[in-house]
Amino acid sequence: MSPDDFRLQYFSEPHATEYPSAHGKMTLKQAAEYLKAIQEASEIVGLTIAEFLPWDIINLQRTFSTLKIVNNK
């Protein structure tokens, strides 16, 4: 997947301009089109989404981790 189109990948940390590993160029729209074509020709019985990393949630947790309301301390 293209890190410009899908940011929730382990290597595409927000504000990064260089990526520490190989990455693809496929867009979400292209991925959906490929899966639709496969689905029309065959039965899809499973799907894995790997290396998914919700950067916004991680950064939100880090940002508010010192607040008592969040960490109960």
Coordinates of C-alpha atoms in Angstrom, one line a residue:
M1 CA 0.0 0.0 0.0
S2 CA 1.1 3.5 -0.6
P3 CA 1.9 5.3 2.6
D4 CA 0.5 8.5 1.0
D5 CA -2.9 6.8 0.6
F6 CA -3.0 4.6 3.7
R7 CA -1.1 6.0 6.7
L8 CA -1.9 3.2 9.1
Q9 CA 1.1 1.1 8.4
Y10 CA 3.9 0.4 10.8
F11 CA 6.5 2.4 8.9
S12 CA 4.5 5.5 8.0
E13 CA 4.7 7.4 11.2
P14 CA 3.0 10.8 11.0
H15 CA 5.2 13.6 9.7
A16 CA 7.7 11.0 8.3
T17 CA 9.1 11.9 5.0
E18 CA 11.4 8.9 4.6
Y19 CA 10.3 5.3 5.2
P20 CA 12.7 2.8 6.9
S21 CA 11.6 -0.1 4.8
A22 CA 10.1 -1.0 1.4
H23 CA 6.6 0.1 0.7
G24 CA 4.1 -0.2 -2.1
K25 CA 2.4 2.2 -4.4
M26 CA -1.1 0.6 -4.5
T27 CA -4.0 2.8 -3.5
L28 CA -7.0 1.7 -1.4
K29 CA -9.1 2.1 -4.5
Q30 CA -6.8 -0.2 -6.5
A31 CA -6.8 -2.8 -3.7
A32 CA -10.6 -2.8 -3.7
E33 CA -10.8 -3.2 -7.4
Y34 CA -8.4 -6.1 -7.4
L35 CA -10.3 -7.8 -4.6
K36 CA -13.6 -7.3 -6.4
A37 CA -12.1 -8.9 -9.6
I38 CA -10.9 -11.9 -7.5
Q39 CA -14.3 -12.1 -5.8
E40 CA -16.0 -12.3 -9.2
A41 CA -13.8 -15.1 -10.4
S42 CA -13.5 -17.1 -7.1
E43 CA -14.7 -17.3 -3.5
I44 CA -12.6 -15.3 -1.0
V45 CA -12.5 -17.3 2.2
G46 CA -10.0 -15.2 4.2
L47 CA -8.3 -11.8 4.3
T48 CA -5.4 -10.6 6.4
I49 CA -4.5 -7.0 7.0
A50 CA -0.9 -7.1 8.3
E51 CA 1.4 -4.4 9.7
F52 CA -1.6 -2.2 10.6
L53 CA -0.7 0.5 13.2
P54 CA -3.1 3.2 14.3
W55 CA -0.6 6.0 14.7
D56 CA -3.3 8.6 15.7
I57 CA -4.4 6.4 18.6
I58 CA -0.8 5.8 19.8
N59 CA 0.0 9.5 19.6
L60 CA -3.2 10.4 21.4
Q61 CA -2.4 7.9 24.2
R62 CA 1.2 9.3 24.5
T63 CA -0.1 12.9 24.5
F64 CA -2.6 12.4 27.3
S65 CA -0.8 9.7 29.3
T66 CA 0.2 12.2 32.0
L67 CA -3.4 13.2 32.7
K68 CA -5.0 11.6 35.8
I69 CA -8.3 11.0 34.0
V70 CA -6.5 8.8 31.5
N71 CA -4.1 6.8 33.6
N72 CA -5.8 6.7 37.0
K73 CA -2.7 7.9 38.8

